[in-house]
Short mmCIF file of C-alpha atoms and ligand atoms in Angstrom, two decimals:
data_model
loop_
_atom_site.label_atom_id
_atom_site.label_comp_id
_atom_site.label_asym_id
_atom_site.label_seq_id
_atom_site.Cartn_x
_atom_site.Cartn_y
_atom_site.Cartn_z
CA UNK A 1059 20.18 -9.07 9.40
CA UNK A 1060 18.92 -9.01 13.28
CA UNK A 1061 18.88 -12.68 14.86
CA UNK A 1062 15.08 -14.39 15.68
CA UNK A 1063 16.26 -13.34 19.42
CA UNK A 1064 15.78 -9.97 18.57
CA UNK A 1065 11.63 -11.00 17.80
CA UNK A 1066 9.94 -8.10 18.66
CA UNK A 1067 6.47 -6.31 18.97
CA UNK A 1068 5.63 -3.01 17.57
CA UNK A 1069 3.35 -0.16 18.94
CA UNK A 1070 2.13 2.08 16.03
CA UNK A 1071 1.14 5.62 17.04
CA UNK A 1072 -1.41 7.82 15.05
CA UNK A 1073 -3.59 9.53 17.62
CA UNK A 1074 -2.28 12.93 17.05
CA UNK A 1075 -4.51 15.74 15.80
CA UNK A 1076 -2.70 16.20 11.99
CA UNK A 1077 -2.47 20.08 13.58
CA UNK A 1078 -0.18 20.70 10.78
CA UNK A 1079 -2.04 19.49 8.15
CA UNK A 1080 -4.58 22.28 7.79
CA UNK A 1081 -7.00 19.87 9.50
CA UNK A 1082 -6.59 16.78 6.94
CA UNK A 1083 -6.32 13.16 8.62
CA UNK A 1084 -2.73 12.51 7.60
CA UNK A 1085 -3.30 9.42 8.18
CA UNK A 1086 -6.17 8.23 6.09
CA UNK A 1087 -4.63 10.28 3.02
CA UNK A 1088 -4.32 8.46 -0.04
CA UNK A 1089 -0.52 7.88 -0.99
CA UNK A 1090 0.29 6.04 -4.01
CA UNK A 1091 -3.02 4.31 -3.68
CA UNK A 1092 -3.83 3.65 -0.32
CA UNK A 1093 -4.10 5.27 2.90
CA UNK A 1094 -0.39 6.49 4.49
CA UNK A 1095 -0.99 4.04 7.54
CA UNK A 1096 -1.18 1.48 5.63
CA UNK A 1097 2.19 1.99 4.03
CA UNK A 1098 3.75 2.16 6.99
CA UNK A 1099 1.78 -0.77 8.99
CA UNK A 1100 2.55 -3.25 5.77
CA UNK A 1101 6.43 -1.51 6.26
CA UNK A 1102 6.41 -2.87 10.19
CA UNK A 1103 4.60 -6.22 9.04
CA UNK A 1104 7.42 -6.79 6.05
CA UNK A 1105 10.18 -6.39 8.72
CA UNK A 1106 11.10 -10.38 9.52
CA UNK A 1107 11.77 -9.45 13.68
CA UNK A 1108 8.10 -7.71 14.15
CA UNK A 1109 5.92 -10.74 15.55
CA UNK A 1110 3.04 -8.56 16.67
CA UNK A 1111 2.00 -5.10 15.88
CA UNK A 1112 -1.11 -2.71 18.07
CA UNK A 1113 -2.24 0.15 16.69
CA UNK A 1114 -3.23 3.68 18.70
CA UNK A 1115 -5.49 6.05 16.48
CA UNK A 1116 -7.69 8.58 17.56
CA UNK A 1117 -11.15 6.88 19.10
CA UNK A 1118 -13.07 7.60 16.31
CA UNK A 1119 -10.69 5.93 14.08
CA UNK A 1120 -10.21 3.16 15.35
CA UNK A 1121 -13.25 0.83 14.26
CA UNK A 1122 -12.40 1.68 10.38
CA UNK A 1123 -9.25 0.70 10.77
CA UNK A 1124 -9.72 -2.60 12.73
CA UNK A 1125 -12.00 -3.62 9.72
CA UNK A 1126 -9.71 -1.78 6.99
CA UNK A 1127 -8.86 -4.86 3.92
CA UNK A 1128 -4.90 -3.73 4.04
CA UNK A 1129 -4.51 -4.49 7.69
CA UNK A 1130 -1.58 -6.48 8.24
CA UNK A 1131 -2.32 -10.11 9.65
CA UNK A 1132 -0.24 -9.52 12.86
CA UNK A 1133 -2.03 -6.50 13.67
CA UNK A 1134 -3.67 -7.71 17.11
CA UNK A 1135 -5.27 -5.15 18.68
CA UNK A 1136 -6.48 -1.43 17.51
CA UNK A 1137 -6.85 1.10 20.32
CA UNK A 1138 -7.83 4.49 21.32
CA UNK A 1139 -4.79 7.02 22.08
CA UNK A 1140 -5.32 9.52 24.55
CA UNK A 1141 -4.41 13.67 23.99
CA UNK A 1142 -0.75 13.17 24.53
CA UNK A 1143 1.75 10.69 22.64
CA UNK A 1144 3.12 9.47 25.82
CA UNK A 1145 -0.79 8.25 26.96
CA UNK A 1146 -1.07 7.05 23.77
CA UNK A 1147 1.73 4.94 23.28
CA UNK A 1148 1.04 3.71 26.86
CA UNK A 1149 -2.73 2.46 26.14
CA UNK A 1150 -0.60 0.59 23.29
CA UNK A 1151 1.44 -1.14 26.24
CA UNK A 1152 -1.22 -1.97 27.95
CA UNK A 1153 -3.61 -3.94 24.81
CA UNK A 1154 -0.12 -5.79 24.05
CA UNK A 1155 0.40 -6.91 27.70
CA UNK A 1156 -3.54 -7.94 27.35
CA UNK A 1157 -3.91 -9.19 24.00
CA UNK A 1158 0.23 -11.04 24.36
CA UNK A 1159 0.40 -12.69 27.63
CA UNK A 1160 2.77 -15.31 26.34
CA UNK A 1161 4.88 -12.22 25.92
CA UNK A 1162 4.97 -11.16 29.73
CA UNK A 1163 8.89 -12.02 29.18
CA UNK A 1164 10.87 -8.84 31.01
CA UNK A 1165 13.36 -8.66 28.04
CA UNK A 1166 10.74 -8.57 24.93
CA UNK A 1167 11.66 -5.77 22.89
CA UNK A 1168 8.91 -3.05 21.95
CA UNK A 1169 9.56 -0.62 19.61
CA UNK A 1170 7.32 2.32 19.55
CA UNK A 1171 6.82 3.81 15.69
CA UNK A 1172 5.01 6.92 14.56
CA UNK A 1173 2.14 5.99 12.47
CA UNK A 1174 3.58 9.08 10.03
CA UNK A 1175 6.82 7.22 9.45
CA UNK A 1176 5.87 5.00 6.27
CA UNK A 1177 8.87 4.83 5.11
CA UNK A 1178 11.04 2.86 7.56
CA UNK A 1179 12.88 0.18 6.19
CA UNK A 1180 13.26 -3.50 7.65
CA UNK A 1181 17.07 -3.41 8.13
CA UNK A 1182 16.30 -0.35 10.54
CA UNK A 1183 13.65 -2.13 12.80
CA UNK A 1184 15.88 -4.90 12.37
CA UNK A 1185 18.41 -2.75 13.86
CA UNK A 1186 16.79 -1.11 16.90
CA UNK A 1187 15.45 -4.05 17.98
CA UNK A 1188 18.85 -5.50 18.00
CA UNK A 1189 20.46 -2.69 19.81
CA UNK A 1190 17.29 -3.40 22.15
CA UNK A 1191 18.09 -6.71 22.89
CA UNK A 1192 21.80 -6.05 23.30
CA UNK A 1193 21.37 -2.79 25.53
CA UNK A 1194 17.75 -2.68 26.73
CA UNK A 1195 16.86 0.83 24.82
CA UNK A 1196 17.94 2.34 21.25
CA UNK A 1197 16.90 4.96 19.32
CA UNK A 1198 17.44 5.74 15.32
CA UNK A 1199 19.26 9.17 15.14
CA UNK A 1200 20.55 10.78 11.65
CA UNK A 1201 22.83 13.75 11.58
CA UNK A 1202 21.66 17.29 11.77
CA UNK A 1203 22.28 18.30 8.01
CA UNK A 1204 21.17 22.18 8.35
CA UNK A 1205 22.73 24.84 10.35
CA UNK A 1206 20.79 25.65 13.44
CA UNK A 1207 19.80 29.04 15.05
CA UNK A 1208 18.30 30.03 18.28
CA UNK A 1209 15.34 31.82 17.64
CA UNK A 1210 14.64 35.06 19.12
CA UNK A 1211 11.13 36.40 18.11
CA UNK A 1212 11.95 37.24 13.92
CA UNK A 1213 15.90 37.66 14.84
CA UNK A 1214 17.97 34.96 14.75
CA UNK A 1215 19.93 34.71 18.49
CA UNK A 1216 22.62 32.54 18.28
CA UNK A 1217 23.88 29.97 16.04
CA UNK A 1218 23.87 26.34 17.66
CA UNK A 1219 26.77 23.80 17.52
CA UNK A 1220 25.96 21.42 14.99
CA UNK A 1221 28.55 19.00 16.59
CA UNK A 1222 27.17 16.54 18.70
CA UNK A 1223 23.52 16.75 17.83
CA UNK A 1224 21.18 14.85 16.33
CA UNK A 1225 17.57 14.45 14.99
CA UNK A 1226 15.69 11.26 16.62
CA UNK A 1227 13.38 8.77 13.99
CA UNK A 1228 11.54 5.77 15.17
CA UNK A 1229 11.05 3.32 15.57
CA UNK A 1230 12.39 3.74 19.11
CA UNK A 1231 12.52 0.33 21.05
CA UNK A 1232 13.03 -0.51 24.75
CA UNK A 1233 12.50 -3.73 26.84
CA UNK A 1234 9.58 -4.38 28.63
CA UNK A 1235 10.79 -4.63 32.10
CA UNK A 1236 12.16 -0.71 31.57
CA UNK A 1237 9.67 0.62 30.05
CA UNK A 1238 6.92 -1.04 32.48
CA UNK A 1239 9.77 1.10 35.61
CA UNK A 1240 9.66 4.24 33.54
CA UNK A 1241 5.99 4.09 33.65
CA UNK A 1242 6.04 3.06 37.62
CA UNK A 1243 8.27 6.32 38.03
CA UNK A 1244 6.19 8.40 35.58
CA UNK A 1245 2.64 7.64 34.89
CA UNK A 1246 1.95 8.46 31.32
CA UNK A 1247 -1.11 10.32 33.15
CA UNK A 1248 1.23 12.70 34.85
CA UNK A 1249 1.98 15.98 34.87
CA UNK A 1250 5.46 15.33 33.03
CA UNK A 1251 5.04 15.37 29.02
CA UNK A 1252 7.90 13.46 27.21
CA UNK A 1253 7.50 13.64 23.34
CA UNK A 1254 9.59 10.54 23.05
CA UNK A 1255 10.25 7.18 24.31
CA UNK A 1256 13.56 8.31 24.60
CA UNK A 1257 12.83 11.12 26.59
CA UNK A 1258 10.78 9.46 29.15
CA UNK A 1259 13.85 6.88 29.45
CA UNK A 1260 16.14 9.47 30.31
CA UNK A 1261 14.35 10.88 33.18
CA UNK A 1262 14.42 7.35 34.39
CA UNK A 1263 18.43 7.44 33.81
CA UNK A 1264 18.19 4.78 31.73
CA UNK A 1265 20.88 4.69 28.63
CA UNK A 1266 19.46 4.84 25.45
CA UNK A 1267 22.19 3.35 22.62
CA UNK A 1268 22.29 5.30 19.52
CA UNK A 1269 21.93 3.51 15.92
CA UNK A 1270 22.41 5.22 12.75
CA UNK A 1271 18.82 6.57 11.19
CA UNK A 1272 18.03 6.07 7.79
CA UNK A 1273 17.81 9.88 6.20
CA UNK A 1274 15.02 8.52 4.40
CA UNK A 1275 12.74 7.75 6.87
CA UNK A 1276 10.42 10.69 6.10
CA UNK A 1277 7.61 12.18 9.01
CA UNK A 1278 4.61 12.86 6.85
CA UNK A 1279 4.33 16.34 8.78
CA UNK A 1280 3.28 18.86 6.24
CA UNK A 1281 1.19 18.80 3.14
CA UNK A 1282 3.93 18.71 1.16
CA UNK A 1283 5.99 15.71 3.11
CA UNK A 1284 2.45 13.85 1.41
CA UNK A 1285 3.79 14.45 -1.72
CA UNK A 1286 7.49 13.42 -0.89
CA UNK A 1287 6.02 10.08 0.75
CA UNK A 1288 4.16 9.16 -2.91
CA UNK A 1289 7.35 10.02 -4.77
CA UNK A 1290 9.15 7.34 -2.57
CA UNK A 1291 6.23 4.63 -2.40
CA UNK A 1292 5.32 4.88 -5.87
CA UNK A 1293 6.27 1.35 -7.47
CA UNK A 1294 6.73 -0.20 -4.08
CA UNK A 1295 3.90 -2.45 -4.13
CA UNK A 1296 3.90 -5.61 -5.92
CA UNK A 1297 2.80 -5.99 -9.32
CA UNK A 1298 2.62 -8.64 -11.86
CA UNK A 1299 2.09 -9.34 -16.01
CA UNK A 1300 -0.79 -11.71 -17.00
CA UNK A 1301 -0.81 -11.69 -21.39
CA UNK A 1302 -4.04 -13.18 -23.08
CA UNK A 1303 -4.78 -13.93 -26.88
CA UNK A 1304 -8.02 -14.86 -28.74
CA UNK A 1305 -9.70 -15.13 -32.13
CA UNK A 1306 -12.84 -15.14 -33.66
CA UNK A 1307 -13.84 -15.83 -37.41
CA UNK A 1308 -16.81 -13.23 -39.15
CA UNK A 1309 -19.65 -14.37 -38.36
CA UNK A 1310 -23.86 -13.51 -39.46
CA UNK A 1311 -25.28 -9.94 -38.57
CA UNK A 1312 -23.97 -6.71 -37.76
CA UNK A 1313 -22.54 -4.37 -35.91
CA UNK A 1314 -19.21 -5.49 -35.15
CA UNK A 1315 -18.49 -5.24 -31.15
CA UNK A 1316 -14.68 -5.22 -30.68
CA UNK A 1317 -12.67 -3.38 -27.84
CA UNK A 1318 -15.91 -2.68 -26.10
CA UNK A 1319 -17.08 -0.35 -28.86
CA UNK A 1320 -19.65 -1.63 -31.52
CA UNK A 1321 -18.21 -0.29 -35.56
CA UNK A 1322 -21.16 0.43 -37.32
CA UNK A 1323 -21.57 -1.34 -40.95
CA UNK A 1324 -18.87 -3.81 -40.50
CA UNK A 1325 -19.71 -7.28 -39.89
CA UNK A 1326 -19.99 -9.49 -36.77
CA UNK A 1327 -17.58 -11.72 -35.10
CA UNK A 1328 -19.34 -15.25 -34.42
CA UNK A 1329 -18.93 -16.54 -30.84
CA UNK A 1330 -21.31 -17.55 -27.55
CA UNK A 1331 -21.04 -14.18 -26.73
CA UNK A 1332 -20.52 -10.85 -28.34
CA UNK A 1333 -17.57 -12.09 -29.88
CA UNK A 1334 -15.69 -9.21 -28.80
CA UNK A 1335 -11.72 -10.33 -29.36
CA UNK A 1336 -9.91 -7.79 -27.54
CA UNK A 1337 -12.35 -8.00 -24.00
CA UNK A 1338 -12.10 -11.91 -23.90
CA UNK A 1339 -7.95 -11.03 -24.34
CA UNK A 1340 -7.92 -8.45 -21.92
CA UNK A 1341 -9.99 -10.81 -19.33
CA UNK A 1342 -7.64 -13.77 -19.87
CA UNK A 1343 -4.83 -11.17 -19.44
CA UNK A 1344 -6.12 -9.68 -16.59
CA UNK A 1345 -6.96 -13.79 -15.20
CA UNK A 1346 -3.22 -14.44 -15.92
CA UNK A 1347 -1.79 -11.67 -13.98
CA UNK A 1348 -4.25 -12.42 -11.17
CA UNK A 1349 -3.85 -16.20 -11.28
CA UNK A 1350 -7.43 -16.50 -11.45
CA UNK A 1351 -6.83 -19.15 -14.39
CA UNK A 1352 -8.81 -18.52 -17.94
CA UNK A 1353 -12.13 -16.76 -19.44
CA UNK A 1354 -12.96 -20.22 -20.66
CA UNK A 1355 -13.16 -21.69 -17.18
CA UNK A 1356 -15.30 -18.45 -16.03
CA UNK A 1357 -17.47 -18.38 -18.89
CA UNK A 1358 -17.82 -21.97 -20.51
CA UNK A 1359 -19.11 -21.46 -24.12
CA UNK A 1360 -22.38 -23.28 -23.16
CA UNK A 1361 -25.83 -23.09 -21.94
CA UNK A 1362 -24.16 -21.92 -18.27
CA UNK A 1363 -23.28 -18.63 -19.67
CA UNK A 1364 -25.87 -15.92 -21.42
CA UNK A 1365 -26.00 -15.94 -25.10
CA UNK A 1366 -24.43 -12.92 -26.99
CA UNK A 1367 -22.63 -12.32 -23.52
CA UNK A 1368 -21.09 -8.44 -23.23
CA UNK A 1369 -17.26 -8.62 -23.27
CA UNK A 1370 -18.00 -5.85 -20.77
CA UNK A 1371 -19.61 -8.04 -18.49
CA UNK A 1372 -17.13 -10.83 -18.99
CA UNK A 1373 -14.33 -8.36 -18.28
CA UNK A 1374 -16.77 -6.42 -14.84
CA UNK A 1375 -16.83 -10.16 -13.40
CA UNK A 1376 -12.80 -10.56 -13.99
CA UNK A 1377 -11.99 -7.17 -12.72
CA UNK A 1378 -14.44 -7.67 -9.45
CA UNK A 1379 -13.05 -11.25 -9.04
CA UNK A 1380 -9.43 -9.29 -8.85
CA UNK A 1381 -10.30 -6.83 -6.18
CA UNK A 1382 -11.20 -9.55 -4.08
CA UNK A 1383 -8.28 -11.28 -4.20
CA UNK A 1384 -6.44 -7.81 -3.63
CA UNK A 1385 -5.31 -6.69 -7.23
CA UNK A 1386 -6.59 -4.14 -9.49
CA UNK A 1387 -5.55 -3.38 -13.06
CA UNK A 1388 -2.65 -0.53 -13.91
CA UNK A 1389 -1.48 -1.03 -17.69
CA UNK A 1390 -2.88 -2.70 -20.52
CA UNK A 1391 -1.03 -3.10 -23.95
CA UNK A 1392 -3.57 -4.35 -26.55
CA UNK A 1393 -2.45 -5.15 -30.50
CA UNK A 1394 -5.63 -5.94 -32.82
CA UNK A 1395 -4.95 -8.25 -35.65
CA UNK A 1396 -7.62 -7.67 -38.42
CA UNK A 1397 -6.95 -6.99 -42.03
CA UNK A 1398 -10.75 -5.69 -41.93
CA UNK A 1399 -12.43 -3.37 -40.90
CA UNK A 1400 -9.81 -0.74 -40.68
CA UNK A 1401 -9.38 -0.13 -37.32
CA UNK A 1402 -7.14 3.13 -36.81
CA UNK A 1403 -10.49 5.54 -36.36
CA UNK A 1404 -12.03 3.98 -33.66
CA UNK A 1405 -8.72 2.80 -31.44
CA UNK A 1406 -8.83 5.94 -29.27
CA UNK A 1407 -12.34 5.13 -28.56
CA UNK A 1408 -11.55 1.57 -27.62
CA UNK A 1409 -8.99 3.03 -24.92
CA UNK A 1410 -11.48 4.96 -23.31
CA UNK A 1411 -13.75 2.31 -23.22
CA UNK A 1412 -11.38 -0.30 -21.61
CA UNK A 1413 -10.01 2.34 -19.57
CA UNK A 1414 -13.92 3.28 -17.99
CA UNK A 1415 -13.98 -0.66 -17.97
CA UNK A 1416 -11.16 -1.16 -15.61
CA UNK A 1417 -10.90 2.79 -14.11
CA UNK A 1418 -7.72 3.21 -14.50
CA UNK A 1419 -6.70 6.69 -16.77
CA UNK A 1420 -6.75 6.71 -20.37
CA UNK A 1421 -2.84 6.59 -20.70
CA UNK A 1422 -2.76 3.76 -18.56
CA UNK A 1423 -4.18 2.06 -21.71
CA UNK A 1424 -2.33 1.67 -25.19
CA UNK A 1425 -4.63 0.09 -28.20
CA UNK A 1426 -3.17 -0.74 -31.77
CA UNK A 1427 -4.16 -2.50 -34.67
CA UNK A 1428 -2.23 -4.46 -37.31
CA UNK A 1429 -3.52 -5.17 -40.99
CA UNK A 1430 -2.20 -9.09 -40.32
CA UNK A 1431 0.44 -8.12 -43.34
CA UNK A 1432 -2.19 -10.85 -44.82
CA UNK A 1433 -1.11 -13.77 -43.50
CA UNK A 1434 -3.10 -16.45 -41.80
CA UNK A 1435 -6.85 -16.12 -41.33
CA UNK A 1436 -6.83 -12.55 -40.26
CA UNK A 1437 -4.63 -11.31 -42.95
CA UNK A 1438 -7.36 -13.00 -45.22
CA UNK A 1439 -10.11 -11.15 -43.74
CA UNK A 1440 -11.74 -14.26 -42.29
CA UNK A 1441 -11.28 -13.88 -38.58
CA UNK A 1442 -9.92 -11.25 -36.04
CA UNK A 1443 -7.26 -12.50 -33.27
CA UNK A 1444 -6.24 -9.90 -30.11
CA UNK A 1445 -3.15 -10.43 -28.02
CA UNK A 1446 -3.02 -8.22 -24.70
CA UNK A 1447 -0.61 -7.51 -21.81
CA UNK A 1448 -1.85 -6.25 -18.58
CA UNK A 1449 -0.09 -5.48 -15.64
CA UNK A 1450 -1.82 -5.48 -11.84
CA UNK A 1451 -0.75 -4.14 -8.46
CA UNK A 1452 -1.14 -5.63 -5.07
CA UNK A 1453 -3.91 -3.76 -3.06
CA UNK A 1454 -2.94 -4.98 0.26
MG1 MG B 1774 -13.46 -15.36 -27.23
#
């Protein structure tokens, strides 16, 4: 674990053109949920020695993302890149030597990350920005793991030696004092291109220490590398399990509204509301998991909330009162206690309901029913009861 002294601020660059990507913003594309950058912003803000992090996206690009609801809280600046990375990552420099003055100190480490990197881990920033601190500019390098050819036209030249090569990651880090001479030697304007940090640090002579990559630390290049990134980041985010019971005797009138489908012929439940069971479960589930306390609180069984009440609209108000404070519903496990009506018929129905409810997929929800083996109330036929599980993830 890298030492407070190695505190550090991050420049994260995403200006390029996606060229590779048959045109798609790389960038903005959905992975496991949300967009790729911000993956691998919330990857730089989980990383204990990041203090500070300014982002470089194309111009157009950079207004969404300044207002975007999964933008880490240290995120201090969003900028406009310029056509090359070099001018890019520079215009970052410059908005954290405006927006940071308190961090004009020479030996402040600034790592420089590709916006495509999501999957970077914190014991690897950790780890450059040690090396930083200790020798004033490191770079993350894995081993070459394929054999390499010179290229000549559709022939293959010459085979390369393998030995003593390697493939540079970021997040790349340098001090401030040498990167501010590298850019006093070479003006990120100039006619040199560099296509690293790295490389603009060794036309300076400076020595950049080496520290072991992490082979995992995928590019989101290609299509495909998309694909690879959602494999990796699916189940990252946080999640929790809220459960929820309730029960309602048969009441007067008809139809029966349970699950968020109404059973023709079979009697009512009696309640304030619609007496739909399994919604007012699934809300106080959903409530628990969000530790937005209960349905009772929410809805008081009075003259404050609507007569005959929709456990839809009980369950709308939950699920929008989640989003806002950044979860959103994945699973729901439902069991029905009700020794009548029978139930089994109309179960898939309820799933798709619930499942519309709270758009998530169909398999994401799992209804059953239980006779009550009569016992207790339900097992007499005089009341229904629902018990629910539901599971949330973190949206930010
Ligand atoms: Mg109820």
């Amino acid at each position: 674990m890298a030492s407070r002294s190695a505190a550090a601020d991050a420049i994260v660059v995403g200006a390029g053109r996606s060229t590779r990507m048959g045109g798609m913003d790389k960038l903005a594309a959905e992975v496991a949920g949300r967009p790729l950058l911000a993956w691998t912003l919330g990857a730089l803000a989980a990383a204990p020695v990041v203090e500070r992090i300014v982002v470089v996206a194309a111009p157009e690009r950079t207004a969404g993302i300044a207002r975007a609801d999964w933008l880490p809280a240290n995120v201090i600046d969003v900028v406009a890149g310029g056509d090359r990375r070099q001018e890019s990552v520079h215009a970052g420099f410059v908005a954290l030597i405006a927006r940071a003055p308190d961090a004009a100190d020479e030996a402040g480490v600034v790592l420089v990350h590709d916006a495509a990197r999501p999957l970077v881990g914190s014991d690897l920033i950790g780890a450059v920005a040690a090396a930083v601190a200790e020798h004033g500019a490191a770079i993350p390098v894995v081993p070459v793991a394929e054999t390499l050819k010179r290229l000549d036209g559709e022939l293959v030249g010459a085979t390369v030696e393998r030995a003593g090569l390697g493939a540079a990651q970021t997040p790349q880090g340098v001090r401030r004092d040498l990167l501010q001479e590298a850019y006093r030697r070479f003006p990120a304007d100039g006619p040199e291109t560099f296509t690293d940090e790295a490389a603009l640090l060794e036309a300076c002579s400076i020595p950049v220490h080496v520290v072991p990559g992490e082979p995992g630390n995928l590019k989101v290049t290609l299509p495909a590398d998309l694909d690879r990134a959602a494999l990796a980041l699916a189940g990252r985010r946080a999640t929790r399990t809220g459960i929820g019971h309730d029960s309602h005797r048969f009441g007067p009138g008809a139809p029966l509204r349970l699950g968020g489908v109404e059973l023709d012929g079979a009697p009512a439940l009696a309640g304030h509301s619609d007496g739909d069971v399994a919604l007012h479960a699934l809300a106080d589930a959903l409530l628990g998991a969000t530790g937005l306390g209960d349905l009772g609180r929410l809805f008081p069984a009075d003259e404050r909330t609507p007569r005959g009440v929709a456990g839809a609209v009980l369950v709308g108000e939950v699920v929008r009162r989640a989003a806002a404070a950044g979860w959103r519903p994945l699973t729901v496990d439902m069991t029905i206690v009700a020794a009548r009506p029978r139930l089994g018929a109309h179960l898939d129905r309820m799933r798709d309901a619930i499942a519309e409810l709270l758009d998530v997929p169909p398999d994401a929800i799992n209804v059953k029913a239980s006779s009550g083996n009569l016992d207790g109330p339900e097992g007499a036929g005089r009341s229904i009861s629902a018990l629910v599980m539901a599971t949330v993830e973190a949206t930010r």
